[in-house]
Structures are given as C-alpha cells and as structure tokens.
C-alpha cells in the first residue's frame, strides 16, 4: 500500500481480480477502469486510477471475489492492522 | 455495526484466511466464475457473521450446485450434503445445536426442484435456520440446464428452443409459496442487479442471521443473482438481464417480517443421566415377582391360539396371559396375526408359555385354542395337535367341534362377561378359564397382578376384571371337574 | 434385572434410549411404524428429539445432520423406505458418520405386502447405495436382542464411525417377549475431533467430495481397511446343537427361530440337525461357515425368507468345498418347523 495515497481509496489485488467489471460499472465517480494488462490468470483486471474515491464501498460490495477489493476509508488509521 | 463506522472494507473474518479445503494451488480465491453472484452473497454473509460476532457459532450447509464448495470459504462448521436436502440436514443440525446459527445455502435446482418438499417442510416446521436461496434461473454447475425458475422462453442447454410453459411449466415463485405457510418469520426477495439492491440484500442477510441468532425461527431470503457463464453474457449485462427479465416474474418484496413479535424458540435439554433415565423408564416398578409354578399343572408347555372378532379382547387376552407367564418365570412370546385382516374384523394371536427357550413364535401347531367365534373355531380346530385342548365361546358359536381326538371346553365367555355388565371383560374371563384348564396359573396370583396389568386404570375397572378372571376360572372348575 | 414384556420394535427404542441416542428421525411405514410411535412417546420424556420427517429421504438426511453434530441418532423403516434412504446412507458411510438404522423387512419387490420377509438382505448387506462402502449389519431374532443389539449398534457405529443396521423382519418386530432391561450407558464417546457443535473448536467439515482422483481412491482404500478390520473383529454367530450335528442349517432372524423349533422336532426323530445363526451379516461369518465344509456333514441347508440372497453368501464362504441347499419362503410366508424337517429328510435321506 502506498502510504502517501489520499484516503479514501480502493486497493485491488490485480492477481485475484477476475475482471468481471462489476466494480467499474458500480463506481459513482468512474475512477475504476479495466486494465489493458492481463494478470497471471489471463484476466484484464480492474484498476483504481488516481484520485476521486469517495469511500462509498460500492466496488467492495459488488465484487464477487472476497479478497480482490479492499477499501481504506477516510478515517482509516494504518496502525489498526498489524 | 453500520458501514459508516467501518474504517476499512476488507475480506470479512467470516471467511477462512487460506481456503485450505480447496484443492490445487489457488487457495486465495474462489472457484466461482467472473461476475458470479455467489461470491457477492458469500461476502455479505461472511461480513454479517463477523459484525455480529457469530462466526464461531455458525454452521453452514453446502448444497449440490455451484455452491457445493461453499465450505471452502466459511470459517464456520460446515456440512456438505446431498442434492436438495440442505433444509433436512439443517433441521437436525439446528435441533442438535439449538444455540448455533444454522444456514442452509441453496441454488434454484437444489431448493425448488429436487429439494422442493424439504424446503417446504422445514419452513412449515419453523425450524430455527436461515435459508439463502440463490435464484439465477439456471443450473450452473451441470452446465446451464433448465432450472425450475428458468424464465418462459429462456434458452438453456435442455430448453434449446426456449422454455415452453406448455411442456415445461412455469418458473416457480418460491417466496410466494413459502409465504403461504404459517411458521416462517421472515420471507424476502432481493436482487443483485444494482448497488441499491445489493445494499438491500445486505440488510436482508443481516436481518436473517440475527433472526437465527435470536432463535426466531425460519427466515427465507431469495436473492436474484447473476450467472454470466450460464447466461452466456458479460457480468454487467447480466445485471441488466435480472432487472429486465427476472424481476417482472420474481417481484422484489418483503413478503413477511414478523420476527420482532415472535418469541425465541426453546428446545429441551436432553436427559442423559443414567439414574434419571432408569427412573423415567420405571425400572423400579417393573416386574420382579417369581410365582411358584404348579408341579401338577395339566399342561406344562402351551402353544396357544386365541382367535375371534376384533373387539373381543383377543390381543389383550394373549398379552395378559404372556404377562402372567412372565411372572411365573416362564419363557413367553406373543405374536399378533397381522396383515390386512387386522382391520377386517378378525383377529388372532399366538402365545407360547414354556420352560425352554422359544423357537418359532407363531403357533402353527397349537396345543390349545380359544375360539371366540364360529369362523375361528372352524379355522383353528383343524390345526390343533392330537390330544389338544379347545376352549370355545358358546355364547356366539352354535356348532359343535368336529374332532373327536381333542379335549373340549364349551364356555359362554361373552355371556359371563355380559353378566358382569361389560362385554369388554371377555379377555379376562378367558384368562381365568385358561388358568383353570391348564392349571398353570393360580387365580389368586393373577389377582395380585391386576394393578400391574391394568396400570393407570381406575380401581373399578381393576375390580371388574378381577371378577372376570374369577368367574372364568370358577366356570371351568364347576362345570368340567 | 428389571424385565418387561414388550414388542421387538418397542425394545429397540428402549435400547436406543439406554444407549444414549439423542434423536429419532423417521417416516411411518408398516411394519416399522411402531418404532416411530414408540420413539414419539419415549424420546420427549427425556427431552430428546423425535421428528416425523416429510419423507424417508429427509429422515436419513436428518440422521446425517445429527450424526455430523456428534449425536447418537436413530431411524427406522422397512424395504421401500430403505430403498429411498440409500443415497443418504452412502453419504453417511462416505463421510464416516456413525448412525443406526433399523430395517423391519417386509414382502417385496415393489409395494409387495407388509408380511415378514428377508428380502432386503442384498440391499442392506452389500451397501445398497452408490459407491464403494459397507454398513455393519446386526440381525436380532428376539425382543431381547432388539434391545441389546440396538445398543451394540450404537457402540459399533461410534467405534468404526460407520452406519450400522439392525436388520430384522415383521415377526421379530411385532412379537412380544420378555426383555431384561440392561443398565443405561454411562459414558458417551468423545467426538470432538470431528463433530460439529456450533463452537469455535468444532468448526469441522463433514464432507464426501474428493475432486482429486488419487485422493478419492485413497479414501476408498481407507474405507476398505476399516471394513477388513470390522470383518476380522466383529463377527458374531450363535451355534445351537452343533456339537454332534450331521446336518447344519443356516438362518438368521425369524428363520432362525423356526429353525430352533425344527431342530427340536428333528432331534425327536433322531435327525442330528444343528444351527449356525449369523448375528452379524456384515461382517459375514465367512470363516465359521467355511469351516463347516471340513466337518464331514451330510449337508448344509440355508433357510431364508428371500430368493436365495443369503445362500449366495453361504456358498461364497464355502468356496465350492460344499454347496448349501436352500429352503426358502417368500411373500410374507414364514417357513414352518415341520416343513423344514421334511425338507431335511427329503434332501439328505434321514
């Protein structure tokens, strides 16, 4: 995780993502895109491009892969998780 | 915990960290296809279990279908079960562990086709469980065949020309059916077709698991879900397909929500203490008398047939004799004739009373017959052994026995009972007559057993039957000595 | 010892209670309904579960669930119901779940009738569901054994983590005899290694899927090993008048009761007839029967209420060294002692 990133933001595990694009469609700020690149399983994975996340959690709740999306909220304190 | 309070949304603790039950290398991801609704629903369940701190007390039943491997993921107790039977298994799991949260997770084929009755009956019993019914209008695991919820005209691998309602029937609306039953406390249909509805689904999932935690009974959550592979379309168009095609047939609604006003289910605590078990079984009041056998009895081994109409106390006479025999320390057996004739008006039973271990319990060659009506006399006189003994009821039998090689005791059995004021005591008249004819039992000892034989009956009934034994006994002694 | 005159079906339910059985799940069927009726009367008195399931299939799946939760659990049925339970039994065996099933056999095939028969032999003894598995089968022939062997069934089920059948017929179930009631079990086995209790430490998995072919073959081999141990350790037979027997009759359940009577008559006629009664049908008394071939017997007669299902296994055990003859009745008919004696005289010239 990039410590300098601006909260809130989603973190997408590009290897686990199956590229279904449900998160892209559900994002109210259109800040998720499907990558041109393929992951090791041959999927074009989803990516968060730059700023604009409002922490709504849509991408998290629509994602069918439990480990693919993590959303760090505005009030997230990194020390919380070891 | 409401979502606003969460500082991070990550894989919920309701899931196992590493999917160790999953074969192969990829123990960090599900087996589901891209865009499959199962993963979303799994996550909502796992999140609710974590948020309500009930992961450890939850038991999830995995069905047959795509979610057959639900047990790979949930950090709960897991049972994988036969096709359609999850509600039956969940029933006994819930009964065995009444404090646990039991979840039956099922697809449309599993729940509405092969398991149709199981879901209805578990719902009707109001079992304390949650059923998550994932309706994607198709069989996913087996490769896209017609489901009971497949829409009219929908093409599947077994409806290549589209579902024809004239031959395949109509898509089954399960919530509407469940809602016909009295017991369920929460019946709802939600959908995954957009974010507001995913959030409504989340709320329904949370309410349902809380109902189970609070022992409110049966909660049913039907979720319209995408099967992009089975429907042969991308994930986002699949969401639209739910909206445009499924929802018109499967309207989203909270059909019932009465959990607030429903008291918690209470299940009894099993009694396992051996002393308590013996007490409840009445060990201390069970038979232990050992009457002295009569060395001069006319018979020392009895193979008896008692026969007559139903209602003549045939079976009870036999059982009473076997009971008395037991108190004398004999080996005894009693076997009813059974079969269609049991309800057809005639009845007979075999009773054996002897010192040796008893072989066959049916008396195919009796040495004693008690015939209470004419058909019984005709039938059983024939199979008496030579020198055998026949007692017959002269109140109802107008013919004479035909054999000359047997001992005969004509007794007005029904008449004696009627004189005592109750035809039903015929059976005990027979017991008294038996005692006198065989010499095996003493009527005084039988009287000692009356309160045991008629346990729970009023004193007047006991006294009457005691008289009947005595009358039967005396009739034989007075008329045939 | 306290004693009580009771039906075999009733005695089996007493046995279950005494064995610490916590739940009964069943569906009515003649001639086994009395087991469900007795259980419905008795189990609630102990705060234990009685549930009349919606079907035979549901009942065995409820058994699967209860067994998975570590409970001693019972169901009872008869032929057509046992047929329906076979899938669930396969799952129970595959998932190594201990449970007890009582089968009060009736006349078949099809709807048949409700008279006594022994025609479920093959479907029960051979593991009647799909896949490679066996169930332990106990064959009581008295009300006393209905109680005792039901208790033993629970013990063996737990010992081997396997379904156990108590297999008998309508005569034994309906017959009343004196039962000396044993002491209740004082301690139940610890199943915390695998059973699910809805607690943090019992988050186990009850399952029978092995996607990997080698894994499934390995599991099948482990099951085979278990069955071999059962075969070695658990054979039970009763021998009656075998010391000087020149002709040996083989039969179980009701047939063996009639055989006892037949032996009485035969002996009066100077015919030295004895009986070998299998009490366990799986494990089948293979060695005990094989040994008969070395005795110089005049003959071996298998008596059964089925179409030669038992005599097939007898002859398999005899391995061609002798061939057993067959006397059988079906359709609800029970062989009579006289009929057996006549058959013996006719077959062996005695």
CSV table of C-alpha atoms in Angstrom, one decimal, chain A residues 46-72:
chain,number,residue,atom,x,y,z
A,46,UNK,CA,-9.7,-3.7,-12.6
A,47,UNK,CA,-7.6,-0.7,-11.5
A,48,UNK,CA,-8.1,2.5,-9.4
A,49,UNK,CA,-6.7,5.3,-11.4
A,50,UNK,CA,-5.7,8.3,-9.3
A,51,UNK,CA,-7.9,10.4,-7.1
A,52,UNK,CA,-11.6,10.7,-6.7
A,53,UNK,CA,-12.6,7.8,-4.5
A,54,UNK,CA,-15.3,8.8,-2.0
A,55,UNK,CA,-15.3,5.6,0.0
A,56,UNK,CA,-18.8,4.6,-0.9
A,57,UNK,CA,-17.9,0.9,-0.8
A,58,UNK,CA,-19.8,0.0,-4.0
A,59,UNK,CA,-16.8,-1.7,-5.5
A,60,UNK,CA,-16.2,-3.7,-2.4
A,61,UNK,CA,-19.8,-4.9,-2.1
A,62,UNK,CA,-20.3,-5.7,-5.8
A,63,UNK,CA,-17.1,-7.6,-6.1
A,64,UNK,CA,-17.7,-11.4,-6.0
A,65,UNK,CA,-14.1,-12.2,-5.0
A,66,UNK,CA,-13.7,-11.8,-1.2
A,67,UNK,CA,-10.0,-10.9,-1.4
A,68,UNK,CA,-9.9,-8.8,-4.5
A,69,UNK,CA,-11.1,-5.4,-3.2
A,70,UNK,CA,-10.1,-3.6,0.0
A,71,UNK,CA,-11.4,-0.1,0.6
A,72,UNK,CA,-9.5,2.2,3.1
